[in-house]
Amino acid sequence: MKNTIQYTILPKDPAAHLFEVTLTVPAPAAEGQVFVLPAWIPGSYMIREFARNIVRISAASQGKAIALNKLDKHTWQAEPCDRSITLTYELYAWDLSVRAAHLDQTHGFFNGTSVFLAVQGKEHLPHVVEIQRPAGDLYQAWRVATALPELKAKRYGFGTYIAADYDELIDSPVEMGTFELATFKAHGVPHDIVITGRVPNLDMARLTADLKKVCEAQIALFEPASRRAPMKRYVFMTLAVGDGYGGLEHRASTALICSRNDLPVKGQKEMSEGYRTYLGLCSHEYFHTWNVKRIKPDVFAPYDLRTEGYTTLLWLFEGFTSYYDDLMLVRSGLIDEAAYFKLIAKTVNGVLRGSGRTKQSVAESSFDAWTKYYRQDENSPNAIVSYYAKGSLVGLALDLTIRAETRGRKSLDDVMRTLWQRYGREFYEGEGIGVSEADVEALFDEVTGLKLKRFFDRYVRGTEDIPLARLLAPFGVEAADGRKNQKPALGIRTSKDGNDCKVANVYEGGPAHEAGISAGDILIAIDGLRVSATNLEALLSRYKSGDDVVLHVFRRDELMAFTATLASDEAPQLAFTPQSKPAAVARARAAWLGTAG
Ligand code: ZN
């Protein structure tokens, strides 16, 4: 095993949330082997400095300690050594999210980016990892779930797993514990569903049947002729908690966190909002198997995990994935057209709510993800636009534009398939070339035969609102604006702070902004009547637009009074309704949504 990097990982002290890792390099670099832990995890564009969780670390060769010098926050160098080196380190794992590592007596979960130091210059070699069972009777029933291929382990067993290189190793999270497990095949490829956490009466059969539909629809979208999935096996791993939501994509698996109540209960037939949200999340991360895990921005091919990777294209990689996640639910028959247009309206109304959309384009939002989207504060609605939400509307608008202008001959699906064929299909087998912004635009024109530069200038590089009502009309979808009947409002968003009403955001140009209210203020009274965490809307409902009210607030511990002139609520209330006539537009819509016949 001269040319193999070898790790062991042991949940050494689950109660103290400690993993112990050993790393053996058979032939270290002559000048002193360098080791580095990633500063971020692909898919979550924020510097997280995972090395801060390394509690202690040491190096040895032939059983004798050797020096290990720390070069910067996440880099070490061993003293020059011509024999094999073994590093031993202890890691603290107590991050209940899909982005890092978590360990206690109920389960263990880790991403390789949090636990496996890279051996610099040897990242291309095969990497093997022995996943060890924690000691003690409590852990005898534990199993292992991961998309990593087994080397010396039974499926779902502790033992040795192998990755072709470091990139595959850290792109294959591992779950261990007493999870629920079900398996289905999507176009011949085995898919596991792994659920961790207590979920009474979980309807695993329904979950299996529904996810199979979503997966098969996506495989068929990218490979309509061969129906070939891009991976040999796929694992959906979900941690169910009281209240939570999130997911992270990987090349052959995804790690998800959801609220227990979003998962289906045996006997429940209807599509609850929570379950639809969960299926949408699964659909989103699964779509990334093609879009971002194989079709990638050039700066991620390969990733530099020591520092930020800047791309203006997250509107495509996250936005289009957000467009397709719900679209695949309607195309696979899990939700109907009416439900789908409610989801679109929710996204449109959310994007239109903040004035940030007039200041930041989705290209800029992508580039600044590291410091803005991922580090939001109380002013974010007035300063930024989401490359997820507006990016999904860019995807929708491009799809509708292409379909309308080519009279249904081409669609966004054709563009995605061409991206897939040129950049994605051979990504891990071939040279691994990424996509540049210029490539994307040229490819759109080439595939569709249209000239789309003006569209990109206005809605991707520019900050114009997308005219969705006009674009949806040829598909028999009517837009209505319910704003005119709205009640007077302050132009704020509030949050509960105990029984207090705290101002979370102040919308620019609204009555609260004009009066001088600030985010963080605690609302005490309106015209002398006490404001609580729950009664603001009821108090405001006795007034009409144009009325002046006196607001008492605490800012820090100082009582302040302001006079605000109420205005009708500026929150957009667009609604979209599909019409069944004329038949031609209903047909165009059915071709788009896959609802024909
Ligand atoms: Zn995503």
Coordinates of C-alpha atoms and ligand atoms in Angstrom, one line a residue:
M1 CA 0.0 0.0 0.0
K2 CA 3.0 2.3 -0.8
N3 CA 0.9 4.6 -2.9
T4 CA -2.1 4.9 -0.7
I5 CA -3.0 7.4 2.0
Q6 CA -4.4 5.6 5.0
Y7 CA -6.8 7.0 7.7
T8 CA -8.5 5.5 10.7
I9 CA -11.4 7.3 12.4
L10 CA -12.7 6.2 15.8
P11 CA -15.6 7.8 17.8
K12 CA -13.3 7.7 20.8
D13 CA -15.4 9.5 23.4
P14 CA -19.0 10.1 22.1
A15 CA -20.0 11.8 25.4
A16 CA -17.3 14.3 24.9
H17 CA -17.9 14.6 21.2
L18 CA -14.4 13.5 20.3
F19 CA -13.2 11.6 17.2
E20 CA -9.6 10.2 17.1
V21 CA -8.1 10.1 13.6
T22 CA -4.8 8.6 12.4
L23 CA -3.3 9.4 9.1
T24 CA -0.4 7.3 7.6
V25 CA 1.7 8.5 4.7
P26 CA 3.9 5.7 3.4
A27 CA 6.2 7.9 1.4
P28 CA 6.3 11.5 2.7
A29 CA 7.7 14.4 0.8
A30 CA 11.5 14.6 1.3
E31 CA 11.5 18.3 2.3
G32 CA 9.0 17.7 5.1
Q33 CA 5.4 16.6 4.4
V34 CA 2.8 19.3 4.5
F35 CA -0.8 18.6 5.8
V36 CA -3.7 20.9 5.4
L37 CA -7.4 20.9 6.6
P38 CA -10.0 22.6 4.4
A39 CA -11.2 26.1 5.4
W40 CA -14.6 25.5 3.8
I41 CA -16.9 22.7 2.5
P42 CA -18.0 22.7 -1.2
G43 CA -21.6 23.7 -1.5
S44 CA -21.5 26.1 1.5
Y45 CA -19.7 29.2 0.5
M46 CA -18.3 30.5 3.8
I47 CA -14.9 30.2 5.5
R48 CA -15.5 27.9 8.5
E49 CA -11.9 27.1 9.5
F50 CA -12.6 23.5 10.4
A51 CA -9.0 23.2 11.9
R52 CA -10.2 25.1 15.0
N53 CA -11.8 21.8 16.1
I54 CA -8.5 19.9 16.2
V55 CA -7.8 19.6 20.0
R56 CA -4.4 18.0 19.8
I57 CA -2.2 16.6 17.1
S58 CA 1.2 14.8 16.9
A59 CA 3.4 13.0 14.4
A60 CA 5.5 9.9 14.7
S61 CA 7.7 7.7 12.4
Q62 CA 8.7 4.1 13.3
G63 CA 7.2 4.6 16.7
K64 CA 9.3 7.7 17.5
A65 CA 7.8 11.2 17.8
I66 CA 8.9 13.6 15.2
A67 CA 8.4 17.4 15.0
L68 CA 5.2 18.8 13.5
N69 CA 5.4 22.6 12.9
K70 CA 2.2 24.6 12.5
L71 CA 2.6 27.0 9.5
D72 CA -0.8 28.8 9.6
K73 CA -4.3 28.3 10.9
H74 CA -4.9 25.0 9.1
T75 CA -1.4 23.9 7.8
W76 CA 1.2 21.7 9.5
Q77 CA 4.6 20.5 8.3
A78 CA 6.4 17.4 9.6
E79 CA 10.2 17.3 9.9
P80 CA 11.9 15.7 6.9
C81 CA 11.7 12.0 7.2
D82 CA 12.4 9.1 4.8
R83 CA 10.2 6.5 6.4
S84 CA 6.4 6.4 6.8
I85 CA 4.8 9.1 9.0
T86 CA 1.7 8.7 11.1
L87 CA -0.3 11.7 12.4
T88 CA -2.6 11.2 15.3
Y89 CA -5.2 13.8 16.2
E90 CA -8.3 14.4 18.2
L91 CA -11.3 16.4 16.9
Y92 CA -14.2 18.0 18.6
A93 CA -17.4 17.3 16.8
W94 CA -20.4 19.1 18.0
D95 CA -22.0 21.0 15.1
L96 CA -25.6 19.9 14.5
S97 CA -25.7 20.8 10.8
V98 CA -24.9 19.1 7.5
R99 CA -21.7 21.1 7.1
A100 CA -19.3 19.7 9.7
A101 CA -19.3 16.8 12.2
H102 CA -21.4 15.8 15.1
L103 CA -21.0 13.0 17.6
D104 CA -22.7 11.8 20.8
Q105 CA -24.2 8.6 22.2
T106 CA -27.1 8.7 19.7
H107 CA -25.1 8.9 16.4
G108 CA -22.0 10.1 14.6
F109 CA -21.8 12.1 11.4
F110 CA -18.9 13.7 9.6
N111 CA -17.9 15.3 6.4
G112 CA -14.4 14.5 5.3
T113 CA -13.6 18.2 5.1
S114 CA -13.9 18.4 8.9
V115 CA -11.9 15.4 9.8
F116 CA -9.4 14.3 7.1
L117 CA -6.2 16.4 6.7
A118 CA -5.0 16.5 3.1
V119 CA -1.5 15.2 2.4
Q120 CA -0.2 18.0 0.1
G121 CA 1.0 16.9 -3.3
K122 CA -0.6 13.4 -2.8
E123 CA -4.2 14.3 -3.2
H124 CA -4.5 12.4 -6.4
L125 CA -3.6 9.0 -4.8
P126 CA -6.1 6.5 -3.6
H127 CA -7.3 7.2 0.0
V128 CA -8.5 4.5 2.3
V129 CA -10.3 4.9 5.6
E130 CA -11.0 2.4 8.3
I131 CA -14.2 3.5 10.1
Q132 CA -14.0 2.0 13.6
R133 CA -16.9 1.1 16.0
P134 CA -16.9 3.0 19.3
A135 CA -16.1 0.8 22.3
G136 CA -18.9 -0.3 24.6
D137 CA -22.2 -2.3 24.6
L138 CA -24.1 0.8 23.7
Y139 CA -22.7 0.7 20.2
Q140 CA -23.0 -2.9 19.2
A141 CA -26.1 -2.2 17.0
W142 CA -24.5 0.8 15.2
R143 CA -24.2 0.7 11.4
V144 CA -22.5 2.9 8.8
A145 CA -24.0 4.7 5.8
T146 CA -21.8 6.3 3.2
A147 CA -21.5 6.4 -0.6
L148 CA -17.8 5.4 -0.3
P149 CA -17.1 2.0 -1.9
E150 CA -16.3 -0.7 0.6
L151 CA -12.7 -2.1 0.5
K152 CA -12.8 -4.4 3.6
A153 CA -16.3 -3.9 5.0
K154 CA -19.8 -5.3 4.6
R155 CA -22.3 -2.9 3.2
Y156 CA -23.5 -0.7 6.2
G157 CA -20.7 -2.2 8.3
F158 CA -17.7 -0.8 10.2
G159 CA -14.5 -1.5 8.3
T160 CA -12.3 -0.1 5.5
Y161 CA -13.7 2.0 2.7
I162 CA -11.8 3.4 -0.4
A163 CA -11.8 6.7 -2.3
A164 CA -10.1 7.2 -5.7
D165 CA -8.6 10.4 -4.4
Y166 CA -8.8 13.0 -1.7
D167 CA -11.6 14.9 -3.5
E168 CA -13.9 11.8 -3.4
L169 CA -13.0 11.1 0.2
I170 CA -14.1 14.5 1.4
D171 CA -17.2 14.4 -0.9
S172 CA -18.6 11.3 0.8
P173 CA -20.1 12.1 4.3
V174 CA -20.5 9.3 6.8
E175 CA -23.4 8.6 9.1
M176 CA -23.2 6.0 11.9
G177 CA -25.8 4.9 14.4
T178 CA -29.0 3.0 14.6
F179 CA -30.7 4.7 11.6
E180 CA -33.8 3.6 9.7
L181 CA -32.9 2.3 6.3
A182 CA -34.8 1.7 3.0
T183 CA -33.4 1.0 -0.5
F184 CA -35.0 1.5 -3.9
K185 CA -33.7 1.4 -7.5
A186 CA -34.0 4.4 -9.8
H187 CA -33.4 3.3 -13.4
G188 CA -31.5 0.4 -12.1
V189 CA -29.2 2.3 -9.6
P190 CA -29.6 1.5 -5.9
H191 CA -30.6 4.5 -3.7
D192 CA -30.5 4.3 0.1
I193 CA -32.7 6.4 2.4
V194 CA -31.1 6.7 5.8
I195 CA -33.1 8.4 8.6
T196 CA -31.5 9.3 11.9
G197 CA -33.4 10.6 14.9
R198 CA -36.6 9.5 16.5
V199 CA -39.6 9.6 14.1
P200 CA -42.6 7.7 15.4
N201 CA -44.7 5.9 12.7
L202 CA -42.5 7.0 9.8
D203 CA -44.0 6.0 6.5
M204 CA -40.9 4.8 4.8
A205 CA -42.8 3.1 2.0
R206 CA -44.4 6.4 0.9
L207 CA -41.1 8.2 1.1
T208 CA -39.4 5.5 -1.0
A209 CA -42.1 5.5 -3.7
D210 CA -42.1 9.3 -3.9
L211 CA -38.3 9.8 -4.0
K212 CA -38.0 7.1 -6.7
K213 CA -40.3 9.2 -8.9
V214 CA -38.2 12.3 -8.4
C215 CA -34.9 10.5 -9.0
E216 CA -36.1 8.8 -12.2
A217 CA -37.5 12.0 -13.6
Q218 CA -34.1 13.7 -13.1
I219 CA -32.1 10.9 -14.6
A220 CA -34.4 10.9 -17.6
L221 CA -34.1 14.7 -17.9
F222 CA -30.3 14.5 -18.4
E223 CA -30.1 11.2 -20.2
P224 CA -33.4 10.7 -22.0
A225 CA -32.1 8.0 -24.3
S226 CA -29.9 5.8 -22.0
R227 CA -31.5 6.7 -18.7
R228 CA -28.0 6.3 -17.2
A229 CA -27.5 7.8 -13.7
P230 CA -24.2 9.5 -13.1
M231 CA -23.3 7.4 -10.0
K232 CA -23.2 3.7 -9.2
R233 CA -25.1 4.1 -6.0
Y234 CA -26.7 7.1 -4.1
V235 CA -27.4 7.7 -0.4
F236 CA -29.9 10.2 1.0
M237 CA -29.0 10.7 4.7
T238 CA -31.4 12.7 6.8
L239 CA -31.1 13.8 10.4
A240 CA -34.6 14.5 11.8
V241 CA -34.8 17.0 14.6
G242 CA -37.5 19.1 16.4
D243 CA -36.9 22.1 14.2
G244 CA -34.4 22.3 11.4
Y245 CA -33.9 22.6 7.6
G246 CA -30.9 22.3 5.4
G247 CA -29.1 20.1 2.9
L248 CA -25.7 19.7 1.3
E249 CA -25.0 18.1 -2.0
H250 CA -22.3 15.5 -2.8
R251 CA -21.4 13.5 -5.9
A252 CA -23.2 10.3 -4.8
S253 CA -25.0 11.3 -1.7
T254 CA -26.6 14.2 0.2
A255 CA -26.7 15.1 3.9
L256 CA -30.1 16.6 5.0
I257 CA -31.5 18.0 8.2
C258 CA -35.3 18.4 8.6
S259 CA -38.0 18.7 11.1
R260 CA -39.4 15.4 12.3
N261 CA -42.9 16.6 11.5
D262 CA -42.0 17.1 7.8
L263 CA -41.6 13.4 7.4
P264 CA -44.7 11.4 6.4
V265 CA -46.7 9.5 9.1
K266 CA -48.2 6.1 8.3
G267 CA -51.8 6.6 7.3
Q268 CA -51.4 10.2 6.2
K269 CA -52.4 10.5 2.5
E270 CA -52.3 14.2 1.8
M271 CA -49.3 16.2 0.7
S272 CA -48.6 18.4 3.8
E273 CA -46.6 21.6 3.4
G274 CA -43.8 20.1 5.5
Y275 CA -43.5 16.9 3.4
R276 CA -43.6 18.9 0.2
T277 CA -40.8 21.1 1.5
Y278 CA -38.8 18.0 2.4
L279 CA -39.3 16.4 -1.0
G280 CA -38.3 19.7 -2.6
L281 CA -35.1 19.7 -0.5
C282 CA -34.3 16.1 -1.6
S283 CA -35.0 17.1 -5.2
H284 CA -32.8 20.1 -4.9
E285 CA -29.7 18.2 -3.6
Y286 CA -30.3 15.4 -6.1
F287 CA -30.3 17.8 -9.0
H288 CA -26.9 19.0 -7.8
T289 CA -25.5 15.5 -8.6
W290 CA -25.4 16.9 -12.2
N291 CA -25.5 20.6 -11.7
V292 CA -22.4 21.7 -9.6
K293 CA -21.0 18.3 -8.6
R294 CA -20.2 17.5 -12.3
I295 CA -21.1 20.5 -14.3
K296 CA -19.0 23.0 -12.3
P297 CA -17.9 26.6 -12.4
D298 CA -14.3 26.7 -13.7
V299 CA -13.0 28.0 -10.3
F300 CA -14.2 24.8 -8.6
A301 CA -12.4 22.5 -11.1
P302 CA -10.5 21.7 -8.9
Y303 CA -11.6 23.4 -5.6
D304 CA -9.0 25.4 -3.6
L305 CA -10.3 24.7 -0.1
R306 CA -7.8 26.9 1.7
T307 CA -9.5 30.2 0.5
E308 CA -12.6 31.6 -1.1
G309 CA -13.4 30.5 -4.6
Y310 CA -15.1 33.4 -6.5
T311 CA -17.7 32.8 -9.2
T312 CA -20.4 34.9 -10.7
L313 CA -22.4 31.8 -11.7
L314 CA -24.2 30.7 -8.5
W315 CA -27.4 32.0 -10.0
L316 CA -27.0 29.0 -12.5
F317 CA -25.7 26.4 -10.1
E318 CA -27.9 27.2 -7.1
G319 CA -30.7 29.2 -8.9
F320 CA -31.4 26.8 -11.7
T321 CA -31.2 23.9 -9.1
S322 CA -33.9 25.8 -7.1
Y323 CA -35.9 26.2 -10.3
Y324 CA -35.8 22.5 -11.1
D325 CA -36.3 21.2 -7.6
D326 CA -40.0 22.1 -7.5
L327 CA -40.5 21.7 -11.2
M328 CA -39.4 18.0 -10.9
L329 CA -42.1 17.6 -8.2
V330 CA -44.8 18.7 -10.6
R331 CA -43.3 16.7 -13.5
S332 CA -43.2 13.6 -11.4
G333 CA -46.8 14.0 -10.4
L334 CA -46.2 14.6 -6.7
I335 CA -47.8 18.1 -6.7
D336 CA -50.4 19.6 -9.1
E337 CA -50.2 22.7 -11.3
A338 CA -52.1 24.9 -8.8
A339 CA -49.6 23.9 -6.0
Y340 CA -46.7 24.6 -8.3
F341 CA -47.9 28.1 -9.1
K342 CA -48.4 28.9 -5.4
L343 CA -44.7 28.0 -4.9
I344 CA -43.7 30.3 -7.8
A345 CA -45.7 33.1 -6.3
K346 CA -44.1 32.7 -2.9
T347 CA -40.6 33.0 -4.5
V348 CA -41.6 36.0 -6.6
N349 CA -43.2 37.8 -3.7
G350 CA -40.1 37.1 -1.5
V351 CA -37.7 38.5 -4.1
L352 CA -39.9 41.6 -4.7
R353 CA -40.1 42.4 -0.9
G354 CA -36.6 43.7 -0.5
S355 CA -35.1 46.8 -2.1
G356 CA -31.7 44.9 -2.2
R357 CA -32.8 43.5 -5.5
T358 CA -32.4 47.0 -7.1
K359 CA -28.8 47.3 -5.8
Q360 CA -27.2 43.9 -6.3
S361 CA -27.5 41.7 -9.4
V362 CA -27.5 37.9 -9.2
A363 CA -24.0 37.8 -10.7
E364 CA -22.8 40.1 -7.9
S365 CA -24.7 38.2 -5.3
S366 CA -23.0 35.0 -6.5
F367 CA -19.5 36.6 -6.3
D368 CA -20.1 38.0 -2.9
A369 CA -21.8 34.9 -1.4
W370 CA -18.9 34.5 1.0
T371 CA -19.3 37.9 2.7
K372 CA -23.0 38.7 2.0
Y373 CA -25.5 35.9 1.3
Y374 CA -23.8 33.6 3.9
R375 CA -23.3 36.4 6.4
Q376 CA -26.7 38.1 6.4
D377 CA -27.6 40.7 8.9
E378 CA -30.6 42.9 9.7
N379 CA -30.0 45.1 6.7
S380 CA -29.8 42.3 4.2
P381 CA -33.3 42.8 2.7
N382 CA -32.2 46.4 1.8
A383 CA -28.8 45.4 0.5
I384 CA -28.7 42.0 -1.3
V385 CA -30.7 39.7 -3.5
S386 CA -30.7 35.9 -3.2
Y387 CA -29.0 34.0 -6.0
Y388 CA -31.2 31.1 -5.0
A389 CA -34.6 32.9 -5.3
K390 CA -33.9 35.4 -8.0
G391 CA -31.6 32.8 -9.7
S392 CA -34.6 30.4 -9.8
L393 CA -36.7 33.1 -11.5
V394 CA -33.9 33.7 -14.0
G395 CA -34.2 29.9 -14.8
L396 CA -37.9 30.1 -15.1
A397 CA -37.8 33.2 -17.3
L398 CA -35.2 31.7 -19.6
D399 CA -37.2 28.5 -19.9
L400 CA -40.4 30.4 -20.7
T401 CA -38.5 32.7 -23.2
I402 CA -36.8 29.9 -25.0
R403 CA -40.0 27.8 -25.2
A404 CA -42.1 30.8 -26.5
E405 CA -39.5 32.1 -29.0
T406 CA -38.7 28.7 -30.5
R407 CA -42.4 27.7 -30.5
G408 CA -41.7 24.8 -28.2
R409 CA -38.8 23.3 -30.1
K410 CA -36.2 24.1 -27.5
S411 CA -36.2 24.6 -23.7
L412 CA -33.9 25.1 -20.7
D413 CA -33.8 21.3 -20.6
D414 CA -31.8 21.3 -23.9
V415 CA -29.4 23.8 -22.4
M416 CA -28.9 21.7 -19.3
R417 CA -28.4 18.6 -21.4
T418 CA -25.7 20.3 -23.5
L419 CA -23.9 21.6 -20.4
W420 CA -24.1 18.0 -19.1
Q421 CA -22.7 16.4 -22.2
R422 CA -19.9 18.9 -22.6
Y423 CA -18.7 19.5 -19.1
G424 CA -20.5 17.0 -16.7
R425 CA -20.7 13.5 -18.0
E426 CA -17.0 12.8 -18.1
F427 CA -16.0 15.2 -15.3
Y428 CA -14.5 12.6 -12.9
E429 CA -13.3 10.3 -15.7
G430 CA -11.9 13.0 -17.9
E431 CA -9.9 16.2 -17.5
G432 CA -12.5 17.8 -15.2
I433 CA -13.0 21.1 -17.1
G434 CA -15.3 23.7 -15.5
V435 CA -17.6 26.3 -17.1
S436 CA -16.9 30.0 -17.4
E437 CA -19.4 32.8 -17.5
A438 CA -18.6 33.4 -21.2
D439 CA -19.0 29.7 -22.0
V440 CA -22.5 29.7 -20.4
E441 CA -23.8 32.6 -22.5
A442 CA -22.3 31.3 -25.8
L443 CA -23.8 27.9 -25.1
F444 CA -27.3 29.4 -24.5
D445 CA -27.2 31.1 -27.9
E446 CA -25.8 28.1 -29.6
V447 CA -28.4 25.6 -28.2
T448 CA -31.4 27.8 -28.6
G449 CA -30.5 29.7 -31.8
L450 CA -31.6 32.9 -29.9
K451 CA -29.6 36.0 -29.0
L452 CA -29.9 36.2 -25.2
K453 CA -27.2 38.8 -24.4
R454 CA -29.9 41.5 -23.6
F455 CA -31.6 39.1 -21.2
F456 CA -28.3 38.5 -19.4
D457 CA -27.5 42.2 -19.3
R458 CA -30.9 43.1 -17.8
Y459 CA -31.6 40.2 -15.4
V460 CA -28.3 38.5 -14.6
R461 CA -25.7 41.3 -14.7
G462 CA -28.4 44.0 -14.2
T463 CA -31.0 44.5 -11.5
E464 CA -34.2 44.8 -13.5
D465 CA -37.3 42.9 -12.2
I466 CA -38.2 39.9 -14.3
P467 CA -41.5 40.5 -16.2
L468 CA -43.0 37.1 -15.2
A469 CA -46.6 38.1 -15.7
R470 CA -45.9 38.8 -19.3
L471 CA -43.7 35.7 -19.7
L472 CA -46.3 33.4 -18.2
A473 CA -49.2 34.7 -20.2
P474 CA -48.4 32.5 -23.4
F475 CA -48.6 29.5 -21.1
G476 CA -52.1 30.3 -19.9
V477 CA -51.1 31.5 -16.5
E478 CA -52.9 34.6 -15.2
A479 CA -51.2 36.9 -12.8
A480 CA -53.1 39.0 -10.2
D481 CA -51.8 41.5 -7.7
G482 CA -53.7 41.4 -4.4
R483 CA -51.8 44.4 -3.0
K484 CA -54.5 46.9 -3.5
N485 CA -56.7 45.6 -0.6
Q486 CA -53.9 45.5 1.9
K487 CA -54.1 46.7 5.5
P488 CA -51.9 49.6 6.9
A489 CA -48.5 48.5 8.0
L490 CA -45.2 49.8 9.5
G491 CA -42.9 48.2 6.8
I492 CA -41.0 46.0 9.3
R493 CA -40.5 42.3 9.9
T494 CA -40.6 41.4 13.6
S495 CA -39.5 38.4 15.7
K496 CA -40.5 37.1 19.1
D497 CA -38.1 37.9 21.9
G498 CA -39.7 36.2 24.9
N499 CA -43.0 38.0 25.1
D500 CA -41.6 41.0 23.4
C501 CA -41.9 42.1 19.8
K502 CA -38.5 42.8 18.3
V503 CA -37.9 44.6 15.1
A504 CA -36.0 42.2 12.9
N505 CA -35.8 44.2 9.7
V506 CA -36.8 47.7 8.7
Y507 CA -37.7 47.9 5.0
E508 CA -36.2 50.9 3.3
G509 CA -38.7 53.7 2.5
G510 CA -41.4 52.2 4.7
P511 CA -43.3 54.0 7.5
A512 CA -41.0 52.7 10.3
H513 CA -37.9 53.8 8.4
E514 CA -39.3 57.3 7.8
A515 CA -40.2 57.5 11.5
G516 CA -36.7 56.5 12.7
I517 CA -37.3 53.0 14.0
S518 CA -34.2 50.7 13.8
A519 CA -33.8 46.9 13.6
G520 CA -33.2 45.6 17.1
D521 CA -35.7 48.0 18.7
I522 CA -38.2 46.4 21.1
L523 CA -41.7 47.6 20.3
I524 CA -43.4 48.6 23.6
A525 CA -46.6 50.4 22.7
I526 CA -48.6 51.8 19.8
D527 CA -50.6 54.9 20.9
G528 CA -50.2 53.9 24.5
L529 CA -51.3 50.3 24.0
R530 CA -48.9 47.5 24.9
V531 CA -47.4 45.6 22.0
S532 CA -46.7 41.9 22.7
A533 CA -45.0 39.2 20.7
T534 CA -48.3 38.3 19.1
N535 CA -50.7 41.3 18.9
L536 CA -49.0 43.8 16.5
E537 CA -51.2 42.9 13.6
A538 CA -54.4 43.1 15.7
L539 CA -53.4 46.5 17.0
L540 CA -52.7 47.9 13.6
S541 CA -55.9 46.6 12.1
R542 CA -57.9 49.3 13.9
Y543 CA -56.1 52.0 11.8
K544 CA -56.2 53.0 8.2
S545 CA -53.5 54.1 5.8
G546 CA -52.4 57.7 6.5
D547 CA -53.1 57.6 10.2
D548 CA -50.3 58.8 12.5
V549 CA -49.4 56.5 15.5
V550 CA -47.0 57.1 18.4
L551 CA -44.6 54.2 18.8
H552 CA -42.7 53.6 22.0
V553 CA -39.6 51.4 21.8
F554 CA -36.6 50.4 23.8
R555 CA -33.3 50.8 22.0
R556 CA -30.7 49.2 24.2
D557 CA -32.1 50.2 27.6
E558 CA -33.3 53.7 26.5
L559 CA -37.0 54.4 26.0
M560 CA -37.7 56.3 22.8
A561 CA -40.8 57.7 21.1
F562 CA -41.4 58.1 17.4
T563 CA -44.4 59.1 15.2
A564 CA -45.1 57.0 12.2
T565 CA -47.5 57.6 9.4
L566 CA -49.1 54.3 8.4
A567 CA -49.1 53.3 4.8
S568 CA -50.7 50.3 3.1
D569 CA -48.5 47.3 3.2
E570 CA -46.0 47.3 0.3
A571 CA -45.5 43.5 0.5
P572 CA -46.2 42.1 -2.9
Q573 CA -49.1 39.7 -3.2
L574 CA -48.8 38.3 -6.7
A575 CA -50.8 35.2 -7.4
F576 CA -50.6 33.0 -10.5
T577 CA -53.5 30.9 -11.7
P578 CA -53.4 28.4 -14.6
Q579 CA -56.3 28.6 -17.1
S580 CA -57.6 25.7 -19.0
K581 CA -58.5 27.7 -22.1
P582 CA -57.6 28.3 -24.9
A583 CA -56.5 24.7 -25.5
A584 CA -53.2 25.8 -27.2
V585 CA -51.9 27.6 -24.2
A586 CA -52.9 24.8 -21.9
R587 CA -51.0 22.4 -24.2
A588 CA -47.8 24.6 -24.1
R589 CA -48.0 24.6 -20.3
A590 CA -48.5 20.9 -20.1
A591 CA -45.4 20.4 -22.3
W592 CA -43.4 22.5 -19.9
L593 CA -44.8 21.0 -16.7
G594 CA -45.0 17.5 -18.0
T595 CA -48.7 17.4 -17.0
A596 CA -50.0 16.3 -20.5
G597 CA -52.1 13.1 -20.4
Ligands
ZN1 ZN -28.2 24.0 -3.6

